[in-house]
Coordinates of C-alpha atoms in Angstrom, one line a residue:
X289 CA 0.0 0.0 0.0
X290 CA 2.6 2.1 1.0
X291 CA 4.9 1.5 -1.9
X292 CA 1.7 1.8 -4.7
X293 CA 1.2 5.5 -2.7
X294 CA 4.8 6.6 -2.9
X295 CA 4.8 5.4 -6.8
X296 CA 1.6 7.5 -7.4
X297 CA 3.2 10.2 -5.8
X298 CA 6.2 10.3 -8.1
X299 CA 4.1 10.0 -10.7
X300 CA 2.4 13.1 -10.0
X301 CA 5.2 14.8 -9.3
X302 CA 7.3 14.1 -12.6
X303 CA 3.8 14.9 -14.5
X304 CA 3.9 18.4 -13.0
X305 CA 7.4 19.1 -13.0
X306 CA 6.8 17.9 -17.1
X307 CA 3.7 20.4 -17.5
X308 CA 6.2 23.4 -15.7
X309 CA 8.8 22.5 -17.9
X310 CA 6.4 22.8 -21.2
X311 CA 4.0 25.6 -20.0
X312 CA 7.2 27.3 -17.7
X313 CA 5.9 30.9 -19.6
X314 CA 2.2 30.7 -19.5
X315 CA 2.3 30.2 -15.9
X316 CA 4.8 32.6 -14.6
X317 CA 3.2 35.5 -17.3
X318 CA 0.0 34.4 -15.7
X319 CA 1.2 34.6 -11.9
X320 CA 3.1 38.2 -12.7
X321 CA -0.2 39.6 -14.2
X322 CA -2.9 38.1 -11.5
X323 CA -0.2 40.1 -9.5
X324 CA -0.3 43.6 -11.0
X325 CA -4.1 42.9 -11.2
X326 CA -4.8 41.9 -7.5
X327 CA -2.6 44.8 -6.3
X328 CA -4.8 47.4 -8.0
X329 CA -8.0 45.3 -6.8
X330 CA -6.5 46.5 -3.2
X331 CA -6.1 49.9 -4.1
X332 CA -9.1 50.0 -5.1
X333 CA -11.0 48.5 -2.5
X334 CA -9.0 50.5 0.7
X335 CA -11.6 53.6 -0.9
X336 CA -9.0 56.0 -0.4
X337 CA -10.6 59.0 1.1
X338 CA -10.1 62.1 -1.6
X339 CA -7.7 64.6 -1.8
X340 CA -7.6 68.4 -2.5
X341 CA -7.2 68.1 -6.1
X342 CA -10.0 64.9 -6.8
X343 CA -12.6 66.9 -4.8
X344 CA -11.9 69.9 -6.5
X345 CA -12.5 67.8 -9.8
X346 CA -15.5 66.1 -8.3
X347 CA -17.1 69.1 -7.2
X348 CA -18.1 70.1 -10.8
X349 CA -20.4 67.2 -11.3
X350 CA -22.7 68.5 -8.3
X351 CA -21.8 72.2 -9.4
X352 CA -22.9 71.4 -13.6
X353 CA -26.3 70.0 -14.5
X354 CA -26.2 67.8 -17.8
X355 CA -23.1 66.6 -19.8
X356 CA -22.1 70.0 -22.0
X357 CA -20.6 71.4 -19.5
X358 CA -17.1 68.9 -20.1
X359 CA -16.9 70.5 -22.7
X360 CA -16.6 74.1 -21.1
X361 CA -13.9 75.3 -18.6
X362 CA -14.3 73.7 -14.9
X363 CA -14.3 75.4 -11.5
X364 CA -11.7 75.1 -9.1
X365 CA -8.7 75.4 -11.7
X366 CA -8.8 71.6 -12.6
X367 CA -8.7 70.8 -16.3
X368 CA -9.5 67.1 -17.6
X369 CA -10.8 65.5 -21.2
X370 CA -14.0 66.3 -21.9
X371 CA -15.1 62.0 -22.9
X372 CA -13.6 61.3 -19.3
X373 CA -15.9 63.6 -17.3
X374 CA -19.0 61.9 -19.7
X375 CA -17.9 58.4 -19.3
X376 CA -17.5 59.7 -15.0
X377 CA -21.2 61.7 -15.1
X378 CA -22.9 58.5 -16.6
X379 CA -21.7 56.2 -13.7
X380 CA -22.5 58.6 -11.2
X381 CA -26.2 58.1 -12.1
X382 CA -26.0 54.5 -12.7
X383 CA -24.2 54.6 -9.6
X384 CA -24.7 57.4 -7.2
X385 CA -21.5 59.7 -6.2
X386 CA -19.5 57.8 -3.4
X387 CA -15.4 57.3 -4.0
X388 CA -16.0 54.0 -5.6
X389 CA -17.8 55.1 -8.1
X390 CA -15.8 58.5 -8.7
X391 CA -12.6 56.1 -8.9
X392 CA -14.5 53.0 -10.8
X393 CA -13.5 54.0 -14.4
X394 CA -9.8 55.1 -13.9
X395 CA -9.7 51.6 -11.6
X396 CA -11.3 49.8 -15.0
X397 CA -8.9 51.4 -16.9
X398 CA -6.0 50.3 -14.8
X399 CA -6.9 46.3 -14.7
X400 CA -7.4 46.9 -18.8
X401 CA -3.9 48.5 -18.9
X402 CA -2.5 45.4 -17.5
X403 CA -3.0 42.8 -20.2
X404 CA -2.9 45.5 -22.6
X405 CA 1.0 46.5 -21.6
X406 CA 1.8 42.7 -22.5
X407 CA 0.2 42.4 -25.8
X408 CA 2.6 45.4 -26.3
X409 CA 5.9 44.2 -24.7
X410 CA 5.1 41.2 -26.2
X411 CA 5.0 43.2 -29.7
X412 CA 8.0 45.3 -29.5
X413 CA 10.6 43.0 -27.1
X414 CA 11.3 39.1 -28.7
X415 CA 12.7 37.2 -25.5
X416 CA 10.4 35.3 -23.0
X417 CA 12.9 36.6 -20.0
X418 CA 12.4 40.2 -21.3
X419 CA 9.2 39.9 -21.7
X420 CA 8.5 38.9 -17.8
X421 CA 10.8 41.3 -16.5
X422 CA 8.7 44.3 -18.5
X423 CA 5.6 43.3 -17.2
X424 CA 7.2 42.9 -14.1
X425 CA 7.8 46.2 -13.6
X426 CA 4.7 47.8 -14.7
X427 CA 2.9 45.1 -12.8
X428 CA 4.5 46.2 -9.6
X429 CA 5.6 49.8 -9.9
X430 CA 4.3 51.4 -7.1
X431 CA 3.5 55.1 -9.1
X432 CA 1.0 53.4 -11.7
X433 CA -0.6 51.1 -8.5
X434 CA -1.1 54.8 -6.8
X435 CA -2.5 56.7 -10.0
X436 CA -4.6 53.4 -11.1
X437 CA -7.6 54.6 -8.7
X438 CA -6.8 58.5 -8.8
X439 CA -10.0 60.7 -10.0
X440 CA -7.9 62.0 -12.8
X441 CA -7.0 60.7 -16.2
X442 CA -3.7 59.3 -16.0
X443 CA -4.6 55.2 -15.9
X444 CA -6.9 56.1 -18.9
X445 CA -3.8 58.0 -20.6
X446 CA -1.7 55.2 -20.4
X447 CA -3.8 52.3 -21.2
X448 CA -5.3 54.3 -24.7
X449 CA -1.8 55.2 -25.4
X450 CA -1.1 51.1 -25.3
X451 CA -4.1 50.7 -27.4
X452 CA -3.8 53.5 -30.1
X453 CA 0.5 52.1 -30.3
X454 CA -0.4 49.0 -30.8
X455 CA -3.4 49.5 -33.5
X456 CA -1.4 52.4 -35.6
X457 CA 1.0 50.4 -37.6
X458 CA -2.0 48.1 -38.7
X459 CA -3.3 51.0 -41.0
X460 CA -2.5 50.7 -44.1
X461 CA -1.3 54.5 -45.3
X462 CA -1.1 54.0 -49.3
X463 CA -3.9 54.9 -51.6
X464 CA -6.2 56.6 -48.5
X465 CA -9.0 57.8 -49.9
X466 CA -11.6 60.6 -48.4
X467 CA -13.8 58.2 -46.3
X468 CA -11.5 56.6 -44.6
X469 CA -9.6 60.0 -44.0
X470 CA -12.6 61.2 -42.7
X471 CA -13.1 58.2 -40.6
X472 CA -9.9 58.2 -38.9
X473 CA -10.0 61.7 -38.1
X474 CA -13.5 61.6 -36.1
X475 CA -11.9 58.6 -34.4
X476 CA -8.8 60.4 -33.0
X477 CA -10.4 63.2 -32.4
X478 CA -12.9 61.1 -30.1
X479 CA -10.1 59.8 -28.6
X480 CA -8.1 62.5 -28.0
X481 CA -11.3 64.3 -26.5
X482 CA -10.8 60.7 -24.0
X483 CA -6.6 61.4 -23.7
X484 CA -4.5 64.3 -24.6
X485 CA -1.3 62.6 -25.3
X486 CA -3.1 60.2 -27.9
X487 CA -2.4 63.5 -30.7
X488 CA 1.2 62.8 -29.9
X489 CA 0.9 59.4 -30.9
X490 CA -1.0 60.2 -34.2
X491 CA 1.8 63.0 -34.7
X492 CA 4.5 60.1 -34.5
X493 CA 2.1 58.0 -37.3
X494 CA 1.9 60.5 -39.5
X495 CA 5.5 61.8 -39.2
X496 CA 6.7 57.5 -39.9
X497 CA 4.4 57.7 -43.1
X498 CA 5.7 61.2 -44.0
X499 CA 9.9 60.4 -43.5
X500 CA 8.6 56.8 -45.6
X501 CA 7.0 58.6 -48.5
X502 CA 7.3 62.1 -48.4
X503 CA 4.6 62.2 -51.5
X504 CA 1.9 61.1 -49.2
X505 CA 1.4 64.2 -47.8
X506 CA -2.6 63.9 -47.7
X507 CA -2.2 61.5 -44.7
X508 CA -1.5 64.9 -42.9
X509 CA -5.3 65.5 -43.3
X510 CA -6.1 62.8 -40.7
X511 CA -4.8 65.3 -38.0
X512 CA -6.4 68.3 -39.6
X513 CA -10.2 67.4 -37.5
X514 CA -8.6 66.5 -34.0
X515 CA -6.0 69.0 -33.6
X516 CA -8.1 71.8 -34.7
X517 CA -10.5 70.9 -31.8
X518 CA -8.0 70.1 -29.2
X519 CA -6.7 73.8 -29.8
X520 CA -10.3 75.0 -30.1
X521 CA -11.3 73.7 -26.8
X522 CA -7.7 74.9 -25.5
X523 CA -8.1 78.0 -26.3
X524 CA -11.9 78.5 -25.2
X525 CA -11.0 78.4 -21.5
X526 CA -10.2 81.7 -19.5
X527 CA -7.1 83.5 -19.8
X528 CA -7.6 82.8 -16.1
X529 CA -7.0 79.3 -15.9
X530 CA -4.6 79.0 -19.0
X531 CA -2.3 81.7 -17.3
X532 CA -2.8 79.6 -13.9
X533 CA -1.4 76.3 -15.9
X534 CA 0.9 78.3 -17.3
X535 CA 2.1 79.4 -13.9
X536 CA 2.5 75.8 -12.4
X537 CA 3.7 74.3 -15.2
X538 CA 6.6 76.8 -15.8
X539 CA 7.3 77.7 -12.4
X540 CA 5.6 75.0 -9.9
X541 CA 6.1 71.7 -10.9
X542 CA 7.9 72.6 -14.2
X543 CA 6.8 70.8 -16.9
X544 CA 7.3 72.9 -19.9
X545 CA 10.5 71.6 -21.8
X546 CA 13.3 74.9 -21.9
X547 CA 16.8 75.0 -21.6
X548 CA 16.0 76.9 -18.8
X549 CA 13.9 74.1 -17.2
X550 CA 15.5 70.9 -18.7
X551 CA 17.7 70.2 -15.1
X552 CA 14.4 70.3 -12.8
X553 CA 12.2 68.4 -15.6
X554 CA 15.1 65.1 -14.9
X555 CA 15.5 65.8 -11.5
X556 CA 11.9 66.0 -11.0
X557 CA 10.4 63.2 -13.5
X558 CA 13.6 61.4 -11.3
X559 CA 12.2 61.2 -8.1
X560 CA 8.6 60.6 -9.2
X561 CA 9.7 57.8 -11.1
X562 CA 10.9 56.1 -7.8
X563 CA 8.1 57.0 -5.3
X564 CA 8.5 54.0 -3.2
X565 CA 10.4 52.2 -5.6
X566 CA 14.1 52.9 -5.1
X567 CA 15.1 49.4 -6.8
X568 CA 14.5 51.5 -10.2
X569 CA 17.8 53.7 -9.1
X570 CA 19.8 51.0 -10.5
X571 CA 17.2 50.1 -14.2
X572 CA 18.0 54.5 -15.0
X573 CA 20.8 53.5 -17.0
X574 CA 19.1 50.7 -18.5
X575 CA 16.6 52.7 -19.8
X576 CA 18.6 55.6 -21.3
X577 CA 20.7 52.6 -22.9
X578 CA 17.1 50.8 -24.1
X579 CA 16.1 54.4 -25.5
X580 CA 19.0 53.5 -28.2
X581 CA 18.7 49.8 -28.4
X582 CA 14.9 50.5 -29.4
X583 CA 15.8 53.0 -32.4
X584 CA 18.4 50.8 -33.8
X585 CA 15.8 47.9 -34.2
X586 CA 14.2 48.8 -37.8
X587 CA 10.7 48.3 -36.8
X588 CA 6.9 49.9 -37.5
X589 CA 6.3 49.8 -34.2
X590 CA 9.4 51.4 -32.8
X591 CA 9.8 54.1 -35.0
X592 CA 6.1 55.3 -34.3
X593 CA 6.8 55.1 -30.6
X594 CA 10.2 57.0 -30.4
X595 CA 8.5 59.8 -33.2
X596 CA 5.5 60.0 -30.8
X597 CA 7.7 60.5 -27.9
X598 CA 9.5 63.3 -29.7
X599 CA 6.3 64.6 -30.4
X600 CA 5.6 64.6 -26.7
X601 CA 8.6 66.5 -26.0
X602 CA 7.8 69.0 -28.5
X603 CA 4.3 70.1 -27.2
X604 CA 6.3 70.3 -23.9
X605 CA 8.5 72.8 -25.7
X606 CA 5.7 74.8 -26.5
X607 CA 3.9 74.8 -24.0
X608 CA 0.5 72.9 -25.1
X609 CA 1.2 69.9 -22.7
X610 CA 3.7 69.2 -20.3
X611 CA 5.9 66.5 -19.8
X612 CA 6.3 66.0 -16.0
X613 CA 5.2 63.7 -13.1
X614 CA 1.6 62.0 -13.2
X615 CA 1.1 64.3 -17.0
X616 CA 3.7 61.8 -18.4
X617 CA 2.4 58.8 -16.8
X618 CA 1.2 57.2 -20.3
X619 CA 5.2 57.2 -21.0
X620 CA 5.8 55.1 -18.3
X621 CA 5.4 51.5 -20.1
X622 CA 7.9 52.9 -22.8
X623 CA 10.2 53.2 -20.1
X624 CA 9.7 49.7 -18.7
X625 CA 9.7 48.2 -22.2
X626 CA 13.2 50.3 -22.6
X627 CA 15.0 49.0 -19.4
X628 CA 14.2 44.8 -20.8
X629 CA 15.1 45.9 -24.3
X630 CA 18.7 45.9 -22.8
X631 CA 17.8 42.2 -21.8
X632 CA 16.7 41.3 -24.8
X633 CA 18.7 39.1 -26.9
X634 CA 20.6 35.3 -26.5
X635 CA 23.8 34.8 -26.0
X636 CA 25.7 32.1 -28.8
X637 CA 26.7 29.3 -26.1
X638 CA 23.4 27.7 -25.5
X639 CA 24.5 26.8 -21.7
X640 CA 25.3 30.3 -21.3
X641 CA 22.3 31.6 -22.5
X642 CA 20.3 29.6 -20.2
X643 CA 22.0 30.5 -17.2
X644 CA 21.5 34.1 -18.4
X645 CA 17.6 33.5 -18.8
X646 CA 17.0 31.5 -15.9
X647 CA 18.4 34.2 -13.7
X648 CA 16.2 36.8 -15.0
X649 CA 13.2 34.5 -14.5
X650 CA 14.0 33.5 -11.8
X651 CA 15.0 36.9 -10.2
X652 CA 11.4 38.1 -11.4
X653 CA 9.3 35.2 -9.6
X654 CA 10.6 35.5 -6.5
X655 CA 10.6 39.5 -6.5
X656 CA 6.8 39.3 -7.6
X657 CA 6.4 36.6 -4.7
X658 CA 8.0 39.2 -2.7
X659 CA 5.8 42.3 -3.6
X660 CA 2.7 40.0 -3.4
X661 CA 3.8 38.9 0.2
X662 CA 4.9 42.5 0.7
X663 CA 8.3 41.7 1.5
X664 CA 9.3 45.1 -0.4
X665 CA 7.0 48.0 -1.4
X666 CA 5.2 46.7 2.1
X667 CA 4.1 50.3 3.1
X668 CA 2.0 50.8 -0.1
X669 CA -1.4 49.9 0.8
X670 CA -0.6 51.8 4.2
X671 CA 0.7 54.9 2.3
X672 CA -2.3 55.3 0.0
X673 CA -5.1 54.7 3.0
X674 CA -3.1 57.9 4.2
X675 CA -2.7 60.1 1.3
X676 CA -5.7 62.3 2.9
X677 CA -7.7 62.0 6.2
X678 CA -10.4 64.6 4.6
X679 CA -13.4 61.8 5.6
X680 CA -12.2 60.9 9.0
X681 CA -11.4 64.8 9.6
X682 CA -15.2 65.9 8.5
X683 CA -16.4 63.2 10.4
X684 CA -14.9 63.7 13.5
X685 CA -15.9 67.6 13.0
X686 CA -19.2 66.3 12.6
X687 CA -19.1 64.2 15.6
X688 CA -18.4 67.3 18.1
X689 CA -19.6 70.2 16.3
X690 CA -22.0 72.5 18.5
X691 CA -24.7 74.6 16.9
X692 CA -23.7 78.0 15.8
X693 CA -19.7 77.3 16.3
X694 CA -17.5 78.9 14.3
X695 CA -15.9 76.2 11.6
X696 CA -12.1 77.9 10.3
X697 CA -10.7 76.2 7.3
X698 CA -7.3 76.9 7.0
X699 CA -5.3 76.8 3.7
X700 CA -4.1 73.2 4.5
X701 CA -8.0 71.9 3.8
X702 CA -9.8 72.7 0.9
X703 CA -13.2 74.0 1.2
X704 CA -14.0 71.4 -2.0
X705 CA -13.1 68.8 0.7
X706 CA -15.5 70.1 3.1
X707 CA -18.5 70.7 0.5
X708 CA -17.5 66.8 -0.7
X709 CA -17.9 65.2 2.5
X710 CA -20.1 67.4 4.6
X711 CA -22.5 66.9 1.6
X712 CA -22.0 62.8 1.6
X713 CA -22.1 62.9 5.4
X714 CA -25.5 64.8 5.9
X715 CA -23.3 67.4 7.4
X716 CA -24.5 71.0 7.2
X717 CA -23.5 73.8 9.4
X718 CA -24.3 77.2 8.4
X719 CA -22.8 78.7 5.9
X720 CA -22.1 81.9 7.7
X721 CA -20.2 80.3 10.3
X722 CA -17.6 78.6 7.6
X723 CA -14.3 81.0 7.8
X724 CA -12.4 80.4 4.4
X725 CA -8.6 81.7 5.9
X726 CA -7.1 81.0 2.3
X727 CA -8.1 83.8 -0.1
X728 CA -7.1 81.6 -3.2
X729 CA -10.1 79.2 -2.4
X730 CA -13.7 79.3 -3.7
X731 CA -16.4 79.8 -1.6
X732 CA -18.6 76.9 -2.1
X733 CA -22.4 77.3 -1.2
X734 CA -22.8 74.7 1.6

């Protein structure tokens, strides 16, 4: 009995170390992505209280009755695409207007993103190793996990601009005749009315076609439709708000591209880049040395990406978008895909070459294991629970507030915060005992 059990256990054994060995890939590609999913599932389920800048956002969908008003310039100094604020508003009365639903479509967008980046490392990089360790790092990177439930744009930014890369060198440019010009401008223009930084992507399409046969010049057309409405809708807001961005984009956070400006852009993208991440000190080099091994590679696919980027940096130049922080977010899978490019090839000596592989596997498995278990990166779910105590703060106002007491908001607390959460806490003091102490802020009707 004993000896037919311990043969059936071998057995078993040698038929799942023989299904590893086959289906070794699947399984660990598998694992790495059920971990970059699950990660933003708890994220997303911690309902991270808001912060200044997402209830300043979310304020204009109690302040605006309709949809039209996306398309017109918002309160509070926020800016975001117009699609984004529809797809937002239609959820919201599906829905009703708590944090989950505010973050629901950015958090869709996010989980998307994460099979999407594959399809695309997959495309571009050729090894299996190089292909784990990319997804590996946009899997775990704790900056995308933070923005990938944030009431902004940015996850959608980044999962379009996957999308739009990988569809564009599918169209076929030659012989383009009106309707299909016509269609593909309504269709980036939709999408860029969804994400910005897709018009830099079309810019790098039509500037590939353009160095390939200079004759075509009519694919130019395509752009004609969505770039005169992105400027359109630019330059319809208040000289208010455009010289605000202006302000905190030159001055601020600096994210216009100038000589001037160049040393804080790198030192700034820098340390964003490893926001509770300081493994990716040592990949910097990597990716600088992956920006060349990319262009040398005589791809479609490549040569549209490293256009578009250029494209990027040009609007940064002057000053239509800037390229800094959680604004170049979408670049961030380029960057991941750059750092395994350098990891990309085989060595000659087949022994060697496995050695080489299996380390990189290997290396990757266990440091997903690790981020899973949070081994490293273990303060991330503690560090976004803590980005903002605006609900506990409102709440334990609520708790001891006495009738007729003076309430004084200080600049540290946005009265957008207040209106958010006194509203979704059946919290109403008067509004004449409210004392707004920063001058900057709007004073919200209560």
């Amino acid at each position: 009995m004993i000896t037919a059990w311990k043969a059936l256990s071998m057995k078993t054994l040698s038929n799942g170390v023989n299904f590893f060995k086959i289906h070794w890939y699947f399984i660990i590609i598998v694992f790495i992505l059920a971990v970059g999913i699950v990660s933003r599932f708890e994220a997303y389920l911690l309902n991270r209280q808001l912060y200044a800048d997402e209830a300043s956002l979310v304020c204009n969908f109690f302040e605006h009755m309709g949809f039209l008003w996306v398309f017109d310039s918002l309160n509070h100094w926020q800016v975001a695409p117009p699609l984004f604020l529809i797809i937002i508003k239609i959820l919201t009365i599906c829905f009703g207007t708590s944090e989950y639903v505010f973050r629901l479509f950015p958090f869709v967008a996010s989980i998307c993103s994460v099979p999407a980046f594959y399809f695309l490392s997959k495309r571009i990089l050729k090894s299996k190793h190089s292909v784990l360790l990319a997804n590996f790092l946009f899997c775990t990177h704790f900056v995308l996990l933070q923005y990938s439930v944030e009431i902004k744009q940015y996850s959608t930014d980044i999962l379009l601009s996957m999308l739009v890369l990988l569809w564009l060198p599918a169209i076929k440019t030659d012989n383009l005749d009106k309707w299909q010009i016509t269609r593909y401008s309504i269709i980036f223009t939709l999408l860029c009315f969804l994400s910005q930084p897709v018009m830099f992507l079309l810019f790098g399409f039509i500037l590939y076609n353009l160095l390939q046969n200079f004759r075509n010049f009519k694919i130019c057309t395509i752009a004609v439709m969505p770039l005169v409405c992105m400027l359109v809708y630019k330059f319809s807001m208040p000289i208010e708000l455009r010289n605000f961005m202006n302000h905190h984009w030159n001055c601020i956070e600096y994210g216009f591209l100038s000589f001037k400006s160049f040393k804080n852009i790198l030192i700034g993208n820098y340390w964003f880049f490893q926001k509770n991440a300081n493994y990716m000190v040592i990949l910097y080099p990597f990716a600088l040395a992956g920006l060349f091994v990319i262009g040398v590679k005589k791809s479609k696919i490549n040569r549209i990406l490293l256009l578009s980027i250029f494209g990027a940096l040009l609007a940064s130049a002057l000053k239509l978008y800037p390229v800094a922080n959680r604004t170049a977010l979408y670049l961030f899978p380029y960057i991941f895909i750059f750092i395994a490019s350098c990891f990309d090839f085989e060595f000659f000596n087949k022994k060697i070459n496995k050695v080489f592989s299996a380390t990189i596997v290997f290396t990757v498995v266990f440091a997903a294991i690790f981020f899973q278990l949070k081994v490293f990166s273990k303060n991330r779910l503690f560090y976004l629970e803590n980005i903002s105590q605006s609900r506990k703060m409102i709440s334990t106002l609520q708790a001891n507030y006495k009738v007729n007491e003076k309430i004084i908001m200080e600049p540290g607390f946005k009265s957008t915060l207040f209106y958010y959460y006194s509203n979704r806490l059946n919290f109403y003091p008067q509004t004449k005992n409210i004392i707004i102490m920063d001058i900057y802020e709007d004073n919200l009707n209560f």
